[in-house]
Coordinates of C-alpha atoms and ligand atoms in Angstrom, one line a residue:
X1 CA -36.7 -5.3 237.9
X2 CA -36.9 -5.7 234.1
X3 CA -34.4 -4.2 232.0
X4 CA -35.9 -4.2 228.0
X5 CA -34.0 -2.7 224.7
X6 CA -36.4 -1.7 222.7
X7 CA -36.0 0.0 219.0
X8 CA -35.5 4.0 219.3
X9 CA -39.8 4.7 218.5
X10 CA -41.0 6.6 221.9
X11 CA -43.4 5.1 224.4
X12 CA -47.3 6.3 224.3
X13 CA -47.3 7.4 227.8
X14 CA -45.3 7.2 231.5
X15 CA -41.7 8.5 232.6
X16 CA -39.0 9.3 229.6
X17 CA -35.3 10.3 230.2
X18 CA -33.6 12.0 227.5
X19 CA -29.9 12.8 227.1
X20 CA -29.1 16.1 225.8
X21 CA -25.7 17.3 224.4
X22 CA -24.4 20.9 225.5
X23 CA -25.1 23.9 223.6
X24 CA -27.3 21.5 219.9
X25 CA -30.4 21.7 219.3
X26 CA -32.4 18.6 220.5
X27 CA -32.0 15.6 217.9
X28 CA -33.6 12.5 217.2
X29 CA -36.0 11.2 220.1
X30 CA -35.8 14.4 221.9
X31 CA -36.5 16.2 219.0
X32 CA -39.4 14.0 218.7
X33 CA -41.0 14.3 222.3
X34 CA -40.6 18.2 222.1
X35 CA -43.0 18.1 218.8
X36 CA -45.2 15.9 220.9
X37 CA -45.2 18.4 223.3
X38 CA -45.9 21.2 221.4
X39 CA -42.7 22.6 222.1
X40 CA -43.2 22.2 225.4
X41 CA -39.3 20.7 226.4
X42 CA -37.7 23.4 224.3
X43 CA -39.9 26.1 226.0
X44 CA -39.3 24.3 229.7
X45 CA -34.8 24.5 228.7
X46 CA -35.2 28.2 227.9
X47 CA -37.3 28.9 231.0
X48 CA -35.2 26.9 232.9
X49 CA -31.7 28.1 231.4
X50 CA -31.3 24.4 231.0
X51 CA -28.4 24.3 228.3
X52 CA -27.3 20.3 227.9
X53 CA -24.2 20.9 230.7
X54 CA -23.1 18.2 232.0
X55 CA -24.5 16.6 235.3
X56 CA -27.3 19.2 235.2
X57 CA -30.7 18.0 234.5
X58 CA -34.1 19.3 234.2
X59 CA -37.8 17.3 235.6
X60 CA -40.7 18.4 233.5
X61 CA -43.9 17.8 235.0
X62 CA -47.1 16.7 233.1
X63 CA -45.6 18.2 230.0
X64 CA -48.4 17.4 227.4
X65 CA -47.7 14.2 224.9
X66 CA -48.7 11.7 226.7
X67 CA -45.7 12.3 229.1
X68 CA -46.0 11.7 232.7
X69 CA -42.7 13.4 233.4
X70 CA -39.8 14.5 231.2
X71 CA -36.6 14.3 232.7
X72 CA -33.9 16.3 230.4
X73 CA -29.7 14.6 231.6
X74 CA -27.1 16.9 230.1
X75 CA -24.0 15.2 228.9
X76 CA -21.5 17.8 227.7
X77 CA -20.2 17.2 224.7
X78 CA -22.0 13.0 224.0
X79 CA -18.8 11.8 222.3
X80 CA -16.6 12.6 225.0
X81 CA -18.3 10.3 227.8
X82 CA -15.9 7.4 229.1
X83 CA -18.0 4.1 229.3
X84 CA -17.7 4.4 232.9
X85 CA -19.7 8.1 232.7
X86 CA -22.2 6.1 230.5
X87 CA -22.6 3.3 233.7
X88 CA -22.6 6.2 235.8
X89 CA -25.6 8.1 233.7
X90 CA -27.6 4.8 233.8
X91 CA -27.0 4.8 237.4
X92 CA -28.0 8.3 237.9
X93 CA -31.4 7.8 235.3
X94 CA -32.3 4.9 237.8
X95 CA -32.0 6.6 241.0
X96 CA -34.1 9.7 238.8
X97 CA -37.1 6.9 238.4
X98 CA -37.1 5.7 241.5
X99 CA -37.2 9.1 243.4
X100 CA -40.2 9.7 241.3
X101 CA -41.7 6.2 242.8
X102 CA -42.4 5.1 238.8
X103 CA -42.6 1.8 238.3
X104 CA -41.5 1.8 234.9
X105 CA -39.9 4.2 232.8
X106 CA -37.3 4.6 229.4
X107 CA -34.7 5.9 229.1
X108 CA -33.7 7.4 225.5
X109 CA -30.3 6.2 224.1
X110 CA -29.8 8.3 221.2
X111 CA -26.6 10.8 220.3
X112 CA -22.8 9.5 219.8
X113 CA -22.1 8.4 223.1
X114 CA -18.6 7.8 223.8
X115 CA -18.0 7.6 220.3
X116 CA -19.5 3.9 220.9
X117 CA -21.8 1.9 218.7
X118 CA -25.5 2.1 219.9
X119 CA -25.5 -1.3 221.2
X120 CA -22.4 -0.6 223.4
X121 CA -23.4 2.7 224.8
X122 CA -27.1 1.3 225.5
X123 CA -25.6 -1.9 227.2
X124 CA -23.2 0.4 229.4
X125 CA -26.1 2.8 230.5
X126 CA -28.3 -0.2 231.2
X127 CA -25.8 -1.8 233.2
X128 CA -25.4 1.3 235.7
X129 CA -29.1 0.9 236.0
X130 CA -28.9 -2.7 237.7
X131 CA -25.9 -1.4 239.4
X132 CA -27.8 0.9 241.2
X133 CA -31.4 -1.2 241.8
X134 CA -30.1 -3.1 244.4
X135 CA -31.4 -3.4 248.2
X136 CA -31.2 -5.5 251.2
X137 CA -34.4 -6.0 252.7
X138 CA -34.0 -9.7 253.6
X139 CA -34.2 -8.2 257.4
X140 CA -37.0 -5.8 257.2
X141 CA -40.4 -7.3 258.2
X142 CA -42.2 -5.2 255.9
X143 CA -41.3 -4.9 252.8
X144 CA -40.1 -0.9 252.5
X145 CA -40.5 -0.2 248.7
X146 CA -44.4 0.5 248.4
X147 CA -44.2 1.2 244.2
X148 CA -41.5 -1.6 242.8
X149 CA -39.7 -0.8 239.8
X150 CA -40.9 -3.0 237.7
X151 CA -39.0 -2.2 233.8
X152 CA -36.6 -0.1 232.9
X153 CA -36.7 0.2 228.9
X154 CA -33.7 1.3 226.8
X155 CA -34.8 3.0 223.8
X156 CA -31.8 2.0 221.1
X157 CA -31.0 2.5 217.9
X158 CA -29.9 -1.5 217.6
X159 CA -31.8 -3.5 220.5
X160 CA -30.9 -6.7 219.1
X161 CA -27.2 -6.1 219.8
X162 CA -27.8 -4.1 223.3
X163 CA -29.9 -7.2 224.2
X164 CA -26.7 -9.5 223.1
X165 CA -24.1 -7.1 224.7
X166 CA -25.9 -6.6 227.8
X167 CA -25.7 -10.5 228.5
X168 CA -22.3 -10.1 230.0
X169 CA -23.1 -7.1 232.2
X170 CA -25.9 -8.5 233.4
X171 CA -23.8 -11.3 234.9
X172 CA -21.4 -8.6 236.1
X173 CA -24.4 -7.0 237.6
X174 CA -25.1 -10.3 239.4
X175 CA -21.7 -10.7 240.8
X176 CA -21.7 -7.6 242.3
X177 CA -25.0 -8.1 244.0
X178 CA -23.8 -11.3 245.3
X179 CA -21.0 -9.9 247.1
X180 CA -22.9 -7.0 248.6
X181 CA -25.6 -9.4 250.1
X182 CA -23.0 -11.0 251.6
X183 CA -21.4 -8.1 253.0
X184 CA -24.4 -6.2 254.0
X185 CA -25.6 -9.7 256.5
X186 CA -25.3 -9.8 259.6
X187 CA -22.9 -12.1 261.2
X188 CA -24.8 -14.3 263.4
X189 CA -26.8 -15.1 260.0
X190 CA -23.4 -15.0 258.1
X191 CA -21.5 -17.2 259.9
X192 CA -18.3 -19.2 257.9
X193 CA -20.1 -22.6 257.3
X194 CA -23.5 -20.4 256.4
X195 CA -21.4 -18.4 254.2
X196 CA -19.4 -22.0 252.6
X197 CA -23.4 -23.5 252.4
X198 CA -24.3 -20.2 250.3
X199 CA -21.7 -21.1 247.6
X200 CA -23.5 -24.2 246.5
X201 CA -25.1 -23.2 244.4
X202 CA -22.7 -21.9 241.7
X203 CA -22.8 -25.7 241.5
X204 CA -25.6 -25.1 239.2
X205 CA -23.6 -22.5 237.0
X206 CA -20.8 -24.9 236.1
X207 CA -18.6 -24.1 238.8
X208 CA -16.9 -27.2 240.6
X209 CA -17.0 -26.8 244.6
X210 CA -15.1 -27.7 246.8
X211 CA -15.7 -27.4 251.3
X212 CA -13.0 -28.0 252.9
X213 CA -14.0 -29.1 256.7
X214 CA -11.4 -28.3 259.7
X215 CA -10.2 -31.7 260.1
X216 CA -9.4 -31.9 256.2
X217 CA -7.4 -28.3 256.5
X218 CA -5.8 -30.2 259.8
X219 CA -4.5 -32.7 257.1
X220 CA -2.8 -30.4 254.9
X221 CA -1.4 -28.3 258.0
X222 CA -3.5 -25.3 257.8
X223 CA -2.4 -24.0 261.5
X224 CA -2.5 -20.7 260.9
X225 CA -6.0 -20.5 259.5
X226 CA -7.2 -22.8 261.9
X227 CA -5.7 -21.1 265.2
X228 CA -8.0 -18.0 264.0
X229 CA -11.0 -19.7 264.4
X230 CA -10.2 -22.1 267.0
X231 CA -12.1 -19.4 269.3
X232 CA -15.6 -19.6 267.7
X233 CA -18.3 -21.7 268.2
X234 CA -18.4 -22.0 264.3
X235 CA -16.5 -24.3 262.4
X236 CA -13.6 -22.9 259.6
X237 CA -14.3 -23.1 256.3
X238 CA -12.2 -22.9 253.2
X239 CA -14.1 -22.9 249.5
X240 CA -12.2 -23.7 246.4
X241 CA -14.2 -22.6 243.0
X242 CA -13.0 -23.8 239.9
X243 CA -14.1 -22.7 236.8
X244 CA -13.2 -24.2 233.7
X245 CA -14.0 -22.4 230.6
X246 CA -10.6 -22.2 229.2
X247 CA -8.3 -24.7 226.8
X248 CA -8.4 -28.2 228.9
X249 CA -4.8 -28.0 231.1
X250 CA -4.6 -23.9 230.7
X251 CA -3.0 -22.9 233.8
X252 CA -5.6 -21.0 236.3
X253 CA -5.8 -17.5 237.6
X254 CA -5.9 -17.6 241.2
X255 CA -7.9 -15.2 243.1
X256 CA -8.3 -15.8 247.1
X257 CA -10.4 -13.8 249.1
X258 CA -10.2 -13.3 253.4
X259 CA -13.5 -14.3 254.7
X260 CA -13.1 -13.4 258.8
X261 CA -17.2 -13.3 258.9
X262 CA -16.6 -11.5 262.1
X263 CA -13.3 -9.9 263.6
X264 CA -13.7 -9.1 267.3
X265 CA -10.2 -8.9 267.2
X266 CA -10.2 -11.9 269.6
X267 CA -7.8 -11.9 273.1
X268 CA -6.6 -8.5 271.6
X269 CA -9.9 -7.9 271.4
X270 CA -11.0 -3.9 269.7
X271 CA -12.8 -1.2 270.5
X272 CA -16.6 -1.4 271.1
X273 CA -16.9 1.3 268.8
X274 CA -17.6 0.4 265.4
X275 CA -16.6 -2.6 265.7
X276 CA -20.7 -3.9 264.4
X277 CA -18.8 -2.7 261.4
X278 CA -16.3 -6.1 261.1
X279 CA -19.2 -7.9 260.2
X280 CA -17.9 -7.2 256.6
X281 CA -14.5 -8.3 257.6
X282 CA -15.0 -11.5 254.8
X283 CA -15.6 -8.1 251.8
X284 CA -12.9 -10.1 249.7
X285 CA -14.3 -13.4 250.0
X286 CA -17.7 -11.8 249.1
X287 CA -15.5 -10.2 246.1
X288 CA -14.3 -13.6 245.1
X289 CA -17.7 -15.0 245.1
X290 CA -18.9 -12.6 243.0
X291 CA -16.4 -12.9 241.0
X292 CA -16.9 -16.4 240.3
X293 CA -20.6 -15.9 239.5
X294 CA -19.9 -13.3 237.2
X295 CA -17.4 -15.4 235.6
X296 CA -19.3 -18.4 234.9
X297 CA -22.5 -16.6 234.2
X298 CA -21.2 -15.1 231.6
X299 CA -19.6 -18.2 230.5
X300 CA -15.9 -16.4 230.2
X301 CA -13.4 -18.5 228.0
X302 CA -10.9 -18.7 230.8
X303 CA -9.6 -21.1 233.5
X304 CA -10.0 -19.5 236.7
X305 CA -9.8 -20.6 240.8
X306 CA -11.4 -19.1 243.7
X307 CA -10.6 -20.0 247.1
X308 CA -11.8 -18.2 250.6
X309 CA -10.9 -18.2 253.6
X310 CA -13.8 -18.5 256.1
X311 CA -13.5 -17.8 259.9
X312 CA -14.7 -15.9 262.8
X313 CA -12.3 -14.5 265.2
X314 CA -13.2 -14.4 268.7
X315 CA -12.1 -14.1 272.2
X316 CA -12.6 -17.4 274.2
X317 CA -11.1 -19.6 276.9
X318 CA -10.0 -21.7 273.3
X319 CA -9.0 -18.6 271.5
X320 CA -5.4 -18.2 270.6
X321 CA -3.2 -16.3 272.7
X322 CA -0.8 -13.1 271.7
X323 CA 2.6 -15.5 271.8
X324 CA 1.4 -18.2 270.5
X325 CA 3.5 -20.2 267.9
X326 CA 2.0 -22.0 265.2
X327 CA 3.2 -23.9 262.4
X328 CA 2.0 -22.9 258.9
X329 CA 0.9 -24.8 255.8
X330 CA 4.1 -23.9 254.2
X331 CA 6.1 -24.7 257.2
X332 CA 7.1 -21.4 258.1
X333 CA 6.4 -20.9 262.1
X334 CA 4.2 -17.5 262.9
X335 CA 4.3 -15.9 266.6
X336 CA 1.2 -14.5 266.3
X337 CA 2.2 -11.7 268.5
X338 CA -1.4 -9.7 268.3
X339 CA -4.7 -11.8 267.4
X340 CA -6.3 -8.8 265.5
X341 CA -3.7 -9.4 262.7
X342 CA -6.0 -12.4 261.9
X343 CA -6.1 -11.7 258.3
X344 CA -2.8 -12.2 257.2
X345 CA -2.9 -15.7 259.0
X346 CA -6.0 -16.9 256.7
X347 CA -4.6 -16.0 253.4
X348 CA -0.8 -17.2 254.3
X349 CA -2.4 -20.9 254.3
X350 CA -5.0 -20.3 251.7
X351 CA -2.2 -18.2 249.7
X352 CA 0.2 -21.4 249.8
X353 CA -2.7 -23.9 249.4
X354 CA -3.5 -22.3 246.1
X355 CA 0.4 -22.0 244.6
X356 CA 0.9 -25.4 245.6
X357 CA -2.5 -27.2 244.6
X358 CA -2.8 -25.5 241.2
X359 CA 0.5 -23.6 239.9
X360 CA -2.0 -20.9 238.6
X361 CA -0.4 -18.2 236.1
X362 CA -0.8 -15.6 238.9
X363 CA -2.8 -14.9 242.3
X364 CA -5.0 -12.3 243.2
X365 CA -5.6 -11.8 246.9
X366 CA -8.5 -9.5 248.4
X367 CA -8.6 -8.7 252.0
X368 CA -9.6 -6.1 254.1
X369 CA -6.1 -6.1 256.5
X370 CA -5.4 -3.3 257.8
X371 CA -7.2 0.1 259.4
X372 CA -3.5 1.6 258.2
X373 CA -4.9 1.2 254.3
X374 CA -7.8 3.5 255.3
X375 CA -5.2 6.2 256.9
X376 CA -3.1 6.3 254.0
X377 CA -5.8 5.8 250.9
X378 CA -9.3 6.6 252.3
X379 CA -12.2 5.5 250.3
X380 CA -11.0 6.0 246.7
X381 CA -8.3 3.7 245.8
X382 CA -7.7 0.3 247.4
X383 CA -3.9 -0.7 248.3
X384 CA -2.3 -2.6 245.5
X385 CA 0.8 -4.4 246.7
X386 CA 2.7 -6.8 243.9
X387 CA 6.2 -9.0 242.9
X388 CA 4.9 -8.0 238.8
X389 CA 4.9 -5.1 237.1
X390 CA 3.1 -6.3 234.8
X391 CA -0.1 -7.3 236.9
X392 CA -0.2 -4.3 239.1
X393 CA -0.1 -2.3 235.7
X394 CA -3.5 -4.3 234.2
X395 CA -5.0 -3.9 237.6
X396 CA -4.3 -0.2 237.9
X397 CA -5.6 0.1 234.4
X398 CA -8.8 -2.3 235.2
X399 CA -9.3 0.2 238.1
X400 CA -9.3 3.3 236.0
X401 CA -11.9 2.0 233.5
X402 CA -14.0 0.6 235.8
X403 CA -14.1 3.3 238.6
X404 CA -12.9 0.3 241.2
X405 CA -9.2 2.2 241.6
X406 CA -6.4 0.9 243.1
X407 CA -3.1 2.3 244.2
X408 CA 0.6 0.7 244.1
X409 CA 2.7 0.8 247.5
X410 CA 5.8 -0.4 247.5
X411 CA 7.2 -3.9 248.9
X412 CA 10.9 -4.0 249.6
X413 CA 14.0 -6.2 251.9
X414 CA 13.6 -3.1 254.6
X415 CA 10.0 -3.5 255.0
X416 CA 10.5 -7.5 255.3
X417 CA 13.3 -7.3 258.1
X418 CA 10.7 -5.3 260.3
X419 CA 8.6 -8.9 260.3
X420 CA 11.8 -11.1 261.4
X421 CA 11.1 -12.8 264.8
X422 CA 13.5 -14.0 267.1
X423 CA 11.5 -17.4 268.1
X424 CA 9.7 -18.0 265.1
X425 CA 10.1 -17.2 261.4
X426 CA 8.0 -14.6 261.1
X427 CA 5.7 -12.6 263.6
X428 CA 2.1 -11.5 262.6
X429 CA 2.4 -7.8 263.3
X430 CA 5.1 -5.0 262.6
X431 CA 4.3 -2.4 264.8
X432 CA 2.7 0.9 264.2
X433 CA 4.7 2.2 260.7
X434 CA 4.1 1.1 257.3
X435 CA 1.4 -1.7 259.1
X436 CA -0.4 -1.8 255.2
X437 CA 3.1 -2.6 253.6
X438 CA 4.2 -4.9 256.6
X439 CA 1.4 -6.8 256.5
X440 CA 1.7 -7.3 252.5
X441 CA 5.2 -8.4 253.1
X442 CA 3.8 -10.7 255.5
X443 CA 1.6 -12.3 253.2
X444 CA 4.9 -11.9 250.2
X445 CA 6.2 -14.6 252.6
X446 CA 3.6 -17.0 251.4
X447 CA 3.1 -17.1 247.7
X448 CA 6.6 -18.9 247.1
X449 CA 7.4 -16.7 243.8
X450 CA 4.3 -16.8 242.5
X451 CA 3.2 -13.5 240.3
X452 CA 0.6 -11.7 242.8
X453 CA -0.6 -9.4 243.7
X454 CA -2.5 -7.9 247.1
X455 CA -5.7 -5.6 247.4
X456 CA -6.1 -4.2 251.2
X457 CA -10.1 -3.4 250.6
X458 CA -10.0 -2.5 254.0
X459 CA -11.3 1.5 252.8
X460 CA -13.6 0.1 250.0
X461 CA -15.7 -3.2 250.9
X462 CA -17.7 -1.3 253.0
X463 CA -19.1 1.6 253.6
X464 CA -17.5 3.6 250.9
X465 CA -20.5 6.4 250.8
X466 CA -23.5 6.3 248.0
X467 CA -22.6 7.1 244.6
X468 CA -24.3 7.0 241.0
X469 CA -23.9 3.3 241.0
X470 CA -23.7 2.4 244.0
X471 CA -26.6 2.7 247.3
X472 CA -25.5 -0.1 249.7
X473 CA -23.0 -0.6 252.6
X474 CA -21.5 -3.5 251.5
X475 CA -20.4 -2.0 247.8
X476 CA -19.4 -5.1 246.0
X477 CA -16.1 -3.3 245.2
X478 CA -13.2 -5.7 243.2
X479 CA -16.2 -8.1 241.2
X480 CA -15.9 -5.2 238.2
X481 CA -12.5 -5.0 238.4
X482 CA -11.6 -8.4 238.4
X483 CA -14.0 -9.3 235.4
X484 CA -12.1 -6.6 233.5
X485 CA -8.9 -7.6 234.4
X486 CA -10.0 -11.1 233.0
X487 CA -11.9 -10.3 230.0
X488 CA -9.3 -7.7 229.1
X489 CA -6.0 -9.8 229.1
X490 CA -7.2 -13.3 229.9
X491 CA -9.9 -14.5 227.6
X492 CA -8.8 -15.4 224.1
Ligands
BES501 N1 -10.1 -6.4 259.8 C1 -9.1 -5.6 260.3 C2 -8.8 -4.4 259.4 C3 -9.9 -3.4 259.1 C4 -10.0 -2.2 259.8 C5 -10.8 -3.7 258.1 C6 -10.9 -1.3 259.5 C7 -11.8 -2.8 257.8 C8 -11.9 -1.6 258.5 C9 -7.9 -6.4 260.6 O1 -8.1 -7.7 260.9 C10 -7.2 -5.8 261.7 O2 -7.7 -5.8 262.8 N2 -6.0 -5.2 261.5 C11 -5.2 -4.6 262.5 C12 -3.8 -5.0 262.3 C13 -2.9 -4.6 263.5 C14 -3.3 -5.4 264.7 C15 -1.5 -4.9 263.1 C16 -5.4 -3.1 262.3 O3 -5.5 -2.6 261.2 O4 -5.4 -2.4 263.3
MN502 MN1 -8.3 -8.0 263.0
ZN503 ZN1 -9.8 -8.6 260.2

């Protein structure tokens, strides 16, 4: 799909979406397409008792002008839309045209939305748009979408600048789709060194990568990652992405993603049911990745570092046992006392791998750790654990701008005695209280100081439910939230 910006002059003919502010008459375009009518959209409102409310809208069929269709989006009052309402409305426009099978339609970006300029609000509402014209049909042996859509034109009062603006989201856009193709395969296809192969080519984007083979993680003492997948017939992988578009020796930002491409939950193996669903166990690597893309597609004047852990974790006469003892990167000695808490024991290498390779200004884990995350959050706000007040606050703000929300728990001593063991240092789970904060604490352990902070995606990687900007399983949740947090605070 084509997205255009074209200057605010209507098209001749086909599918036209116009916004329409509560309780004023119709201006500008709208204005114009009900005199092409005849009247027609003002006569269709009063029939319909269609007043401009917000999230009401109105289909007019065949309604004279040249029109195909006439769909009428109330906003409220224009100037009070957030630019996440303006994503959302370009989200909701598109999923409009494709229910109606068009192949092309525009969408009219008049009225003071947000109290943005034109080229702003027209960027935002084009960007929900490629949010939501995304699918995974890789699998499907016929293709399911008989009419494509083919161009989605923004009707602007400054095109030239939408165009220009829209560059950035665009590569958003991208990111995000990256990281929910990787979440939505499956995982015999998606397998740690398919997954390691499929960041290649960022290559091409500027972004320096690095695969990191078992026997090279064997050299820098990687035992905890490495016991994880010591059950799987696929080979551990661990990706390092460097992007470089910063001042030359700028410290990095770190962001780290878990990649367990499938958690069986090995010798303490889970539940049959559901458990198809821990093929999206690797949500934050496919976060990361995204993240990255977005980054350097959009060519973001900042230093940043992504590395992901990549596993599968699987019961096998290799498999690590429940008592096992193994000796970190760090040095610290885990009893890895249940093998479903197989998470934790990716990051703690990757975690101290990163502090120690590249003394980055902070770290940024994703993971989806624990079911406990989903009992206390649901679906709407990820976990946000962190030693910084100062990060957790620009990610809780990133989260409210960009709809991606998080939520601070708390870390504390009390939580960290709960993970003292009386062989090893530390033991892998903490029993059935506080199991999102105990497992944070676990991975506190491993970060040696370091500003960080911890996102348990466990509720929103996945199968968060369809919204305005959003259709697919895997949702691509953290890629928006992350670029903010970056281009917000980070980018000169
Ligand atoms: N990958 C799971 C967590 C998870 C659960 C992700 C549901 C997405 C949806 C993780 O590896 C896990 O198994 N955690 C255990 C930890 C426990 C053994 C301490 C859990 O949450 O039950
Ligand atoms: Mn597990
Ligand atoms: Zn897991």
């Amino acid at each position: 799909m084509k997205i255009s910006f074209v200057s605010a002059v209507l098209p001749k003919t086909g599918v036209l979406i116009l916004l329409v502010a509560e309780g004023k008459g119709l201006e500008g375009l709208a204005a114009e397409a009900d005199h092409r009518t005849g009247g027609q959209v003002t006569r269709a409102m009063a029939a319909a008792k269609f007043t401009g409310k917000r999230d009401t809208t109105l289909d007019l069929v065949a309604p004279g002008g040249g029109f195909t269709r006439i769909v009428l989006f109330g906003l409220g009052a224009p100037a009070a839309l957030r630019p996440l309402d303006l994503e959302m409305l370009g989200g909701a426009a598109a999923g409009v045209i494709q229910a109606l099978k068009a192949d092309r339609a525009a969408i009219a970006a008049g009225l003071d939305l947000g109290g943005l300029a034109a080229k702003e609000a027209s960027a935002l509402i084009a960007s929900g748009v490629r949010l939501r014209v995304y699918s995974f049909n890789r699998y499907k042996s016929k293709k399911p979408e008989a009419v494509p859509l083919n161009e989605v034109s923004i009707l602007t009062a400054d095109a030239r600048g939408a165009r220009q603006r829209f560059i950035g989201f665009d590569a958003v856009a991208d990111g995000v789709h990256l990281a929910r193709d990787l979440v939505n395969e499956p995982p015999n296809h998606l397998h740690p060194v398919e997954f390691a192969d499929r960041m290649r080519p960022l290559a091409k984007l500027g972004v320096k990568i690095s695969i990191m083979t078992p026997a090279q993680m064997k050299r820098l003492g990687m035992n905890a990652l490495l016991g994880v997948a010591q059950g799987s017939a696929h080979e551990a992988r661990m990706v390092v992405m460097e992007w470089k578009g910063g001042k030359a020796g700028e410290r990095p930002l770190a962001f780290i993603g878990k990649g367990v491409t499938f958690d069986t939950g090995g010798i303490s193996i889970k539940p049959a049911q559901g458990m198809e669903d821990m093929k999206g166990d690797m949500g934050g690597a496919a976060c990361v990745a995204g993240l990255m893309m977005a980054l350097a597609k959009r060519k973001a004047k900042v230093n940043a570092v992504g590395a992901i852990g990549l596993v599968e974790n699987m019961p096998d006469g290799k498999a690590q046992r429940p008592g096992d003892v193994v000796t970190s990167m760090s040095g610290q000695t885990i009893a890895v006392l249940n093998t479903d808490a197989e998470g934790r024991l990716v990051l703690a290498d990757v975690l101290w791998y990163m502090q120690d390779r590249f003394k980055p200004r902070f770290m940024v884990d994703l993971a989806t750790l624990t079911g406990a995350i989903l009992v206390a959050l649901g679906k709407e706000h990820a976990g946000l654990f962190s030693n910084n007040d100062e990060l957790a606050q620009r990610l809780s703000e990133a989260g409210y701008a960009t709809g991606e929300k998080v939520w601070r728990m708390p870390l504390a001593p009390e939580y960290d005695k709960i993970i003292d063991h009386d062989v090893a240092d530390v033991k892998n789970i903490g029993g059935r209280n506080a199991g999102s904060i105990t497992a944070a604490q676990f991975l506190q352990r491993f970060v040696n100081g370091v500003p960080w902070a911890h996102l348990d995606v466990a509720g929103t990687a996945m199968d968060t439910g369809r919204s305005a900007i959003n259709q697919s399983w895997g949702s691509g949740w953290g890629v928006r939230l992350l670029d903010r947090l970056v281009a917000q605070h980070y980018e000169k």
